[in-house]
């Protein structure tokens, strides 16, 4: 099975711009979760989508949003970029059927740099 | 606030020895526990998961869970230089998604 893919792998933006990141989960997986990883804060959960609906949400401002399509592919959008949004954005895919024992598999990540 | 705590290290272990990584969590209701390995500049990769008290072995890796004491550990036997990485502990609290610890950096010394 192909793994989780994320595009683009690297991105450079300037403050105030917006950005859209894409994630294709493992075939058959219906849940996609997004995480932000920074050296200071570690891995922080942004949100999870399951069957095109947001099922869980972390503590991030409304500038961070996402969606999921009928083929389970997901996009994450960040508007009005700030310098502090520079991070590695990771997408994780899982079957999603049983939340408490769901096993997540990570994609390679998108490295976002905000100048 | 649900918390997962790990010693950030670095933890240095001689090649061939046993590396022991520990993780504590704040919520007694936690149900699922995962260990991920992350090489520098790469994304986390799943090593093991454990749901029940006791030990679970997979090759050179053993996960140990003690729900009464609220800790989970990962033992790596016959440590190899390729095991040098950051090890992330992650815990599921109820229906919430994974909460990660900040990771322990492990260095295997040849």
PDB file of C-alpha atoms in Angstrom:
ATOM      1  CA  UNK A   1       0.000   0.000   0.000  1.00  0.00           C
ATOM      2  CA  UNK A   2       1.210   3.488  -0.747  1.00  0.00           C
ATOM      3  CA  UNK A   3       1.844   5.617   2.291  1.00  0.00           C
ATOM      4  CA  UNK A   4       0.539   9.031   3.215  1.00  0.00           C
ATOM      5  CA  UNK A   5       1.538  11.724   0.752  1.00  0.00           C
ATOM      6  CA  UNK A   6       1.710  15.452   1.365  1.00  0.00           C
ATOM      7  CA  UNK A   7       2.207  18.292  -1.046  1.00  0.00           C
ATOM      8  CA  UNK A   8       4.053  20.503  -1.305  1.00  0.00           C
ATOM      9  CA  UNK A   9       7.039  19.343   0.711  1.00  0.00           C
ATOM     10  CA  UNK A  10       8.463  22.823   1.157  1.00  0.00           C
ATOM     11  CA  UNK A  11       6.842  26.216   1.053  1.00  0.00           C
ATOM     12  CA  UNK A  12       8.036  29.764   1.627  1.00  0.00           C
ATOM     13  CA  UNK A  13       5.475  32.503   2.185  1.00  0.00           C
ATOM     14  CA  UNK A  14       5.441  36.014   3.559  1.00  0.00           C
ATOM     15  CA  UNK A  15       3.452  37.373   6.458  1.00  0.00           C
ATOM     16  CA  UNK A  16      -0.177  38.061   5.668  1.00  0.00           C
ATOM     17  CA  UNK A  17      -0.392  35.551   2.848  1.00  0.00           C
ATOM     18  CA  UNK A  18      -2.418  32.391   2.992  1.00  0.00           C
ATOM     19  CA  UNK A  19      -1.400  28.829   2.245  1.00  0.00           C
ATOM     20  CA  UNK A  20      -3.093  25.542   1.401  1.00  0.00           C
ATOM     21  CA  UNK A  21      -1.497  22.187   2.159  1.00  0.00           C
ATOM     22  CA  UNK A  22      -2.704  18.864   0.806  1.00  0.00           C
ATOM     23  CA  UNK A  23      -2.711  15.341   2.209  1.00  0.00           C
ATOM     24  CA  UNK A  24      -3.662  12.040   0.593  1.00  0.00           C
ATOM     25  CA  UNK A  25      -4.212   9.263   3.150  1.00  0.00           C
ATOM     26  CA  UNK A  26      -3.425   5.586   2.874  1.00  0.00           C
ATOM     27  CA  UNK A  27      -5.952   3.840   0.670  1.00  0.00           C
ATOM     28  CA  UNK A  28      -8.954   2.760   2.737  1.00  0.00           C
ATOM     29  CA  UNK A  29      -8.242   5.151   5.601  1.00  0.00           C
ATOM     30  CA  UNK A  30     -11.054   7.556   6.322  1.00  0.00           C
ATOM     31  CA  UNK A  31      -9.523   9.712   9.029  1.00  0.00           C
ATOM     32  CA  UNK A  32      -6.986  12.453   8.426  1.00  0.00           C
ATOM     33  CA  UNK A  33      -5.425  14.388  11.283  1.00  0.00           C
ATOM     34  CA  UNK A  34      -3.207  17.435  11.040  1.00  0.00           C
ATOM     35  CA  UNK A  35      -0.406  18.384  13.416  1.00  0.00           C
ATOM     36  CA  UNK A  36       1.970  21.294  13.742  1.00  0.00           C
ATOM     37  CA  UNK A  37       5.492  20.537  14.893  1.00  0.00           C
ATOM     38  CA  UNK A  38       7.877  23.207  16.131  1.00  0.00           C
ATOM     39  CA  UNK A  39      11.100  22.850  18.132  1.00  0.00           C
ATOM     40  CA  UNK A  40       9.627  24.692  21.091  1.00  0.00           C
ATOM     41  CA  UNK A  41       6.132  23.200  21.268  1.00  0.00           C
ATOM     42  CA  UNK A  42       6.597  19.727  19.883  1.00  0.00           C
ATOM     43  CA  UNK A  43       3.747  18.029  18.043  1.00  0.00           C
ATOM     44  CA  UNK A  44       0.438  19.789  18.496  1.00  0.00           C
ATOM     45  CA  UNK A  45      -2.882  18.530  17.218  1.00  0.00           C
ATOM     46  CA  UNK A  46      -4.746  20.855  14.858  1.00  0.00           C
ATOM     47  CA  UNK A  47      -7.835  18.922  13.782  1.00  0.00           C
ATOM     48  CA  UNK A  48      -9.145  15.632  12.515  1.00  0.00           C
ATOM     49  CA  UNK A  49     -11.493  14.918   9.651  1.00  0.00           C
ATOM     50  CA  UNK A  50     -13.498  11.735   9.225  1.00  0.00           C
ATOM     51  CA  UNK A  51     -15.923  11.157   6.380  1.00  0.00           C
ATOM     52  CA  UNK A  52     -15.731  14.807   5.315  1.00  0.00           C
ATOM     53  CA  UNK A  53     -16.633  16.081   8.799  1.00  0.00           C
ATOM     54  CA  UNK A  54     -14.400  17.654  11.403  1.00  0.00           C
ATOM     55  CA  UNK A  55     -14.478  15.219  14.304  1.00  0.00           C
ATOM     56  CA  UNK A  56     -11.903  16.711  16.658  1.00  0.00           C
ATOM     57  CA  UNK A  57     -10.263  20.074  16.989  1.00  0.00           C
ATOM     58  CA  UNK A  58      -7.208  21.305  18.847  1.00  0.00           C
ATOM     59  CA  UNK A  59      -6.560  24.720  20.360  1.00  0.00           C
ATOM     60  CA  UNK A  60      -5.551  26.725  17.323  1.00  0.00           C
ATOM     61  CA  UNK A  61      -7.008  30.039  16.132  1.00  0.00           C
ATOM     62  CA  UNK A  62      -9.615  30.187  13.410  1.00  0.00           C
ATOM     63  CA  UNK A  63      -6.947  31.129  10.858  1.00  0.00           C
ATOM     64  CA  UNK A  64      -6.286  27.407  10.678  1.00  0.00           C
ATOM     65  CA  UNK A  65      -8.974  25.506   8.854  1.00  0.00           C
ATOM     66  CA  UNK A  66      -9.351  22.330   6.918  1.00  0.00           C
ATOM     67  CA  UNK A  67     -11.623  20.178   4.883  1.00  0.00           C
ATOM     68  CA  UNK A  68     -11.897  16.661   3.616  1.00  0.00           C
ATOM     69  CA  UNK A  69     -13.150  15.441   0.287  1.00  0.00           C
ATOM     70  CA  UNK A  70     -15.218  12.396  -0.552  1.00  0.00           C
ATOM     71  CA  UNK A  71     -12.073  10.472  -1.536  1.00  0.00           C
ATOM     72  CA  UNK A  72     -10.661  11.162   1.986  1.00  0.00           C
ATOM     73  CA  UNK A  73      -8.030  13.568   0.690  1.00  0.00           C
ATOM     74  CA  UNK A  74      -7.696  16.545   2.981  1.00  0.00           C
ATOM     75  CA  UNK A  75      -6.524  20.118   2.724  1.00  0.00           C
ATOM     76  CA  UNK A  76      -5.429  22.478   5.428  1.00  0.00           C
ATOM     77  CA  UNK A  77      -5.517  26.229   5.008  1.00  0.00           C
ATOM     78  CA  UNK A  78      -3.786  28.894   7.036  1.00  0.00           C
ATOM     79  CA  UNK A  79      -4.827  32.474   6.396  1.00  0.00           C
ATOM     80  CA  UNK A  80      -3.065  35.700   7.335  1.00  0.00           C
ATOM     81  CA  UNK A  81       0.222  33.954   7.987  1.00  0.00           C
ATOM     82  CA  UNK A  82       2.336  34.972  10.948  1.00  0.00           C
ATOM     83  CA  UNK A  83       6.038  34.391  11.561  1.00  0.00           C
ATOM     84  CA  UNK A  84       5.103  31.923  14.325  1.00  0.00           C
ATOM     85  CA  UNK A  85       3.327  29.700  11.811  1.00  0.00           C
ATOM     86  CA  UNK A  86       6.690  28.538  10.506  1.00  0.00           C
ATOM     87  CA  UNK A  87       6.692  24.847  11.285  1.00  0.00           C
ATOM     88  CA  UNK A  88       6.558  21.328   9.959  1.00  0.00           C
ATOM     89  CA  UNK A  89       2.939  20.454   9.214  1.00  0.00           C
ATOM     90  CA  UNK A  90       2.246  16.771   9.445  1.00  0.00           C
ATOM     91  CA  UNK A  91      -0.722  14.846   8.220  1.00  0.00           C
ATOM     92  CA  UNK A  92      -1.590  11.468   9.734  1.00  0.00           C
ATOM     93  CA  UNK A  93      -3.943   8.904   8.292  1.00  0.00           C
ATOM     94  CA  UNK A  94      -5.818   6.182  10.141  1.00  0.00           C
ATOM     95  CA  UNK A  95      -8.784   3.889   9.565  1.00  0.00           C
ATOM     96  CA  UNK A  96     -10.799   6.114  11.898  1.00  0.00           C
ATOM     97  CA  UNK A  97     -13.416   3.560  12.856  1.00  0.00           C
ATOM     98  CA  UNK A  98     -12.560   3.296  16.553  1.00  0.00           C
ATOM     99  CA  UNK A  99     -11.105   6.510  17.896  1.00  0.00           C
ATOM    100  CA  UNK A 100      -9.644   5.196  21.134  1.00  0.00           C
ATOM    101  CA  UNK A 101      -7.473   2.561  19.441  1.00  0.00           C
ATOM    102  CA  UNK A 102      -6.914   4.261  16.103  1.00  0.00           C
ATOM    103  CA  UNK A 103      -3.358   3.912  14.833  1.00  0.00           C
ATOM    104  CA  UNK A 104      -2.025   6.879  12.915  1.00  0.00           C
ATOM    105  CA  UNK A 105       0.557   6.833  10.158  1.00  0.00           C
ATOM    106  CA  UNK A 106       2.314  10.044   9.295  1.00  0.00           C
ATOM    107  CA  UNK A 107       3.140  11.578   5.962  1.00  0.00           C
ATOM    108  CA  UNK A 108       6.517  13.197   5.230  1.00  0.00           C
ATOM    109  CA  UNK A 109       5.266  16.652   6.197  1.00  0.00           C
ATOM    110  CA  UNK A 110       5.256  20.102   4.633  1.00  0.00           C
ATOM    111  CA  UNK A 111       7.937  22.463   5.845  1.00  0.00           C
ATOM    112  CA  UNK A 112       6.411  25.970   5.894  1.00  0.00           C
ATOM    113  CA  UNK A 113       8.627  28.996   6.310  1.00  0.00           C
ATOM    114  CA  UNK A 114       7.005  32.395   6.835  1.00  0.00           C
ATOM    115  CA  UNK A 115       9.222  35.417   6.148  1.00  0.00           C
TER     116      UNK A 115
ATOM    117  CA  UNK B   1      -5.237  19.687  30.689  1.00  0.00           C
ATOM    118  CA  UNK B   2      -4.199  16.282  29.454  1.00  0.00           C
ATOM    119  CA  UNK B   3      -0.437  15.935  29.638  1.00  0.00           C
ATOM    120  CA  UNK B   4       2.171  13.502  28.471  1.00  0.00           C
ATOM    121  CA  UNK B   5       5.635  13.909  29.927  1.00  0.00           C
ATOM    122  CA  UNK B   6       8.958  12.584  28.762  1.00  0.00           C
ATOM    123  CA  UNK B   7      12.514  13.302  29.773  1.00  0.00           C
ATOM    124  CA  UNK B   8      13.923  15.312  26.857  1.00  0.00           C
ATOM    125  CA  UNK B   9      17.366  13.762  27.197  1.00  0.00           C
ATOM    126  CA  UNK B  10      19.700  13.387  25.521  1.00  0.00           C
ATOM    127  CA  UNK B  11      19.935   9.803  26.659  1.00  0.00           C
ATOM    128  CA  UNK B  12      23.225   8.182  25.695  1.00  0.00           C
ATOM    129  CA  UNK B  13      23.479   4.389  25.601  1.00  0.00           C
ATOM    130  CA  UNK B  14      26.413   2.216  24.464  1.00  0.00           C
ATOM    131  CA  UNK B  15      25.887   0.068  21.401  1.00  0.00           C
ATOM    132  CA  UNK B  16      24.557  -3.343  22.347  1.00  0.00           C
ATOM    133  CA  UNK B  17      23.070  -2.183  25.654  1.00  0.00           C
ATOM    134  CA  UNK B  18      19.413  -1.761  26.595  1.00  0.00           C
ATOM    135  CA  UNK B  19      17.898   1.682  26.109  1.00  0.00           C
ATOM    136  CA  UNK B  20      15.011   2.505  28.439  1.00  0.00           C
ATOM    137  CA  UNK B  21      12.629   5.336  27.578  1.00  0.00           C
ATOM    138  CA  UNK B  22       9.910   6.446  29.946  1.00  0.00           C
ATOM    139  CA  UNK B  23       6.685   8.366  29.653  1.00  0.00           C
ATOM    140  CA  UNK B  24       4.081   9.436  32.202  1.00  0.00           C
ATOM    141  CA  UNK B  25       0.585  10.696  31.534  1.00  0.00           C
ATOM    142  CA  UNK B  26      -1.902  12.662  33.543  1.00  0.00           C
ATOM    143  CA  UNK B  27      -5.270  11.054  32.814  1.00  0.00           C
ATOM    144  CA  UNK B  28      -6.199   7.729  34.373  1.00  0.00           C
ATOM    145  CA  UNK B  29      -8.835   7.308  31.688  1.00  0.00           C
ATOM    146  CA  UNK B  30      -6.219   7.059  28.955  1.00  0.00           C
ATOM    147  CA  UNK B  31      -6.766   4.068  26.757  1.00  0.00           C
ATOM    148  CA  UNK B  32      -4.188   3.755  24.014  1.00  0.00           C
ATOM    149  CA  UNK B  33      -0.465   4.310  24.076  1.00  0.00           C
ATOM    150  CA  UNK B  34       1.895   4.658  21.158  1.00  0.00           C
ATOM    151  CA  UNK B  35       5.605   4.976  20.617  1.00  0.00           C
ATOM    152  CA  UNK B  36       6.893   6.776  17.536  1.00  0.00           C
ATOM    153  CA  UNK B  37      10.461   7.227  16.351  1.00  0.00           C
ATOM    154  CA  UNK B  38      11.485  10.394  14.572  1.00  0.00           C
ATOM    155  CA  UNK B  39      14.785  10.865  12.826  1.00  0.00           C
ATOM    156  CA  UNK B  40      16.044  14.399  12.420  1.00  0.00           C
ATOM    157  CA  UNK B  41      14.253  16.110   9.544  1.00  0.00           C
ATOM    158  CA  UNK B  42      11.834  13.205   9.055  1.00  0.00           C
ATOM    159  CA  UNK B  43       8.269  12.511  10.113  1.00  0.00           C
ATOM    160  CA  UNK B  44       7.345  10.222  13.035  1.00  0.00           C
ATOM    161  CA  UNK B  45       7.102   6.522  12.292  1.00  0.00           C
ATOM    162  CA  UNK B  46       5.108   4.132  14.437  1.00  0.00           C
ATOM    163  CA  UNK B  47       7.126   1.612  16.445  1.00  0.00           C
ATOM    164  CA  UNK B  48       4.528   0.052  18.708  1.00  0.00           C
ATOM    165  CA  UNK B  49       1.199   0.518  20.390  1.00  0.00           C
ATOM    166  CA  UNK B  50      -0.086  -1.002  23.613  1.00  0.00           C
ATOM    167  CA  UNK B  51      -3.546  -1.019  25.147  1.00  0.00           C
ATOM    168  CA  UNK B  52      -3.345  -3.430  28.082  1.00  0.00           C
ATOM    169  CA  UNK B  53      -1.275  -3.525  31.247  1.00  0.00           C
ATOM    170  CA  UNK B  54       1.895  -5.543  30.968  1.00  0.00           C
ATOM    171  CA  UNK B  55       4.537  -6.054  28.328  1.00  0.00           C
ATOM    172  CA  UNK B  56       4.296  -6.242  24.568  1.00  0.00           C
ATOM    173  CA  UNK B  57       7.282  -7.366  22.563  1.00  0.00           C
ATOM    174  CA  UNK B  58       8.111  -6.779  18.906  1.00  0.00           C
ATOM    175  CA  UNK B  59      11.591  -7.797  17.856  1.00  0.00           C
ATOM    176  CA  UNK B  60      14.119  -5.751  19.810  1.00  0.00           C
ATOM    177  CA  UNK B  61      11.398  -3.466  21.175  1.00  0.00           C
ATOM    178  CA  UNK B  62       9.304  -4.012  24.306  1.00  0.00           C
ATOM    179  CA  UNK B  63       6.569  -1.653  25.439  1.00  0.00           C
ATOM    180  CA  UNK B  64       5.537  -1.781  29.081  1.00  0.00           C
ATOM    181  CA  UNK B  65       2.317  -0.284  30.399  1.00  0.00           C
ATOM    182  CA  UNK B  66       1.362   0.301  34.019  1.00  0.00           C
ATOM    183  CA  UNK B  67      -1.983   2.057  34.177  1.00  0.00           C
ATOM    184  CA  UNK B  68      -2.072   2.180  37.991  1.00  0.00           C
ATOM    185  CA  UNK B  69       1.162   4.176  38.021  1.00  0.00           C
ATOM    186  CA  UNK B  70       0.286   6.001  34.801  1.00  0.00           C
ATOM    187  CA  UNK B  71       3.464   5.277  32.945  1.00  0.00           C
ATOM    188  CA  UNK B  72       4.469   3.584  29.755  1.00  0.00           C
ATOM    189  CA  UNK B  73       7.994   2.689  28.774  1.00  0.00           C
ATOM    190  CA  UNK B  74       9.879   1.478  25.737  1.00  0.00           C
ATOM    191  CA  UNK B  75      12.870  -0.826  25.989  1.00  0.00           C
ATOM    192  CA  UNK B  76      15.239  -1.258  23.070  1.00  0.00           C
ATOM    193  CA  UNK B  77      17.463  -4.309  23.376  1.00  0.00           C
ATOM    194  CA  UNK B  78      20.813  -4.675  21.594  1.00  0.00           C
ATOM    195  CA  UNK B  79      20.822  -0.959  20.761  1.00  0.00           C
ATOM    196  CA  UNK B  80      22.227  -0.047  17.357  1.00  0.00           C
ATOM    197  CA  UNK B  81      23.541   3.303  16.079  1.00  0.00           C
ATOM    198  CA  UNK B  82      20.533   3.352  13.736  1.00  0.00           C
ATOM    199  CA  UNK B  83      18.308   3.577  16.822  1.00  0.00           C
ATOM    200  CA  UNK B  84      19.620   7.094  17.458  1.00  0.00           C
ATOM    201  CA  UNK B  85      16.547   9.283  17.074  1.00  0.00           C
ATOM    202  CA  UNK B  86      13.905  11.131  19.060  1.00  0.00           C
ATOM    203  CA  UNK B  87      11.271   8.847  20.573  1.00  0.00           C
ATOM    204  CA  UNK B  88       7.791  10.252  20.990  1.00  0.00           C
ATOM    205  CA  UNK B  89       5.237   8.863  23.403  1.00  0.00           C
ATOM    206  CA  UNK B  90       1.603   9.483  22.474  1.00  0.00           C
ATOM    207  CA  UNK B  91      -1.566   8.848  24.428  1.00  0.00           C
ATOM    208  CA  UNK B  92      -5.223   8.799  23.495  1.00  0.00           C
ATOM    209  CA  UNK B  93      -7.587  10.312  26.029  1.00  0.00           C
ATOM    210  CA  UNK B  94     -11.120   9.057  25.478  1.00  0.00           C
ATOM    211  CA  UNK B  95     -12.389  10.142  22.104  1.00  0.00           C
ATOM    212  CA  UNK B  96      -9.772  12.825  21.734  1.00  0.00           C
ATOM    213  CA  UNK B  97      -6.931  12.440  19.337  1.00  0.00           C
ATOM    214  CA  UNK B  98      -3.361  11.674  20.205  1.00  0.00           C
ATOM    215  CA  UNK B  99      -1.530  13.860  22.686  1.00  0.00           C
ATOM    216  CA  UNK B 100       2.217  13.692  22.220  1.00  0.00           C
ATOM    217  CA  UNK B 101       5.028  14.126  24.666  1.00  0.00           C
ATOM    218  CA  UNK B 102       7.893  16.368  23.625  1.00  0.00           C
ATOM    219  CA  UNK B 103      10.118  13.363  22.968  1.00  0.00           C
ATOM    220  CA  UNK B 104      13.342  11.873  24.289  1.00  0.00           C
ATOM    221  CA  UNK B 105      16.458  12.199  22.173  1.00  0.00           C
ATOM    222  CA  UNK B 106      18.368   8.921  22.196  1.00  0.00           C
ATOM    223  CA  UNK B 107      21.980   8.589  21.102  1.00  0.00           C
ATOM    224  CA  UNK B 108      23.590   5.173  20.707  1.00  0.00           C
ATOM    225  CA  UNK B 109      27.340   5.372  21.176  1.00  0.00           C
ATOM    226  CA  UNK B 110      29.367   2.957  18.988  1.00  0.00           C
TER     227      UNK B 110
END
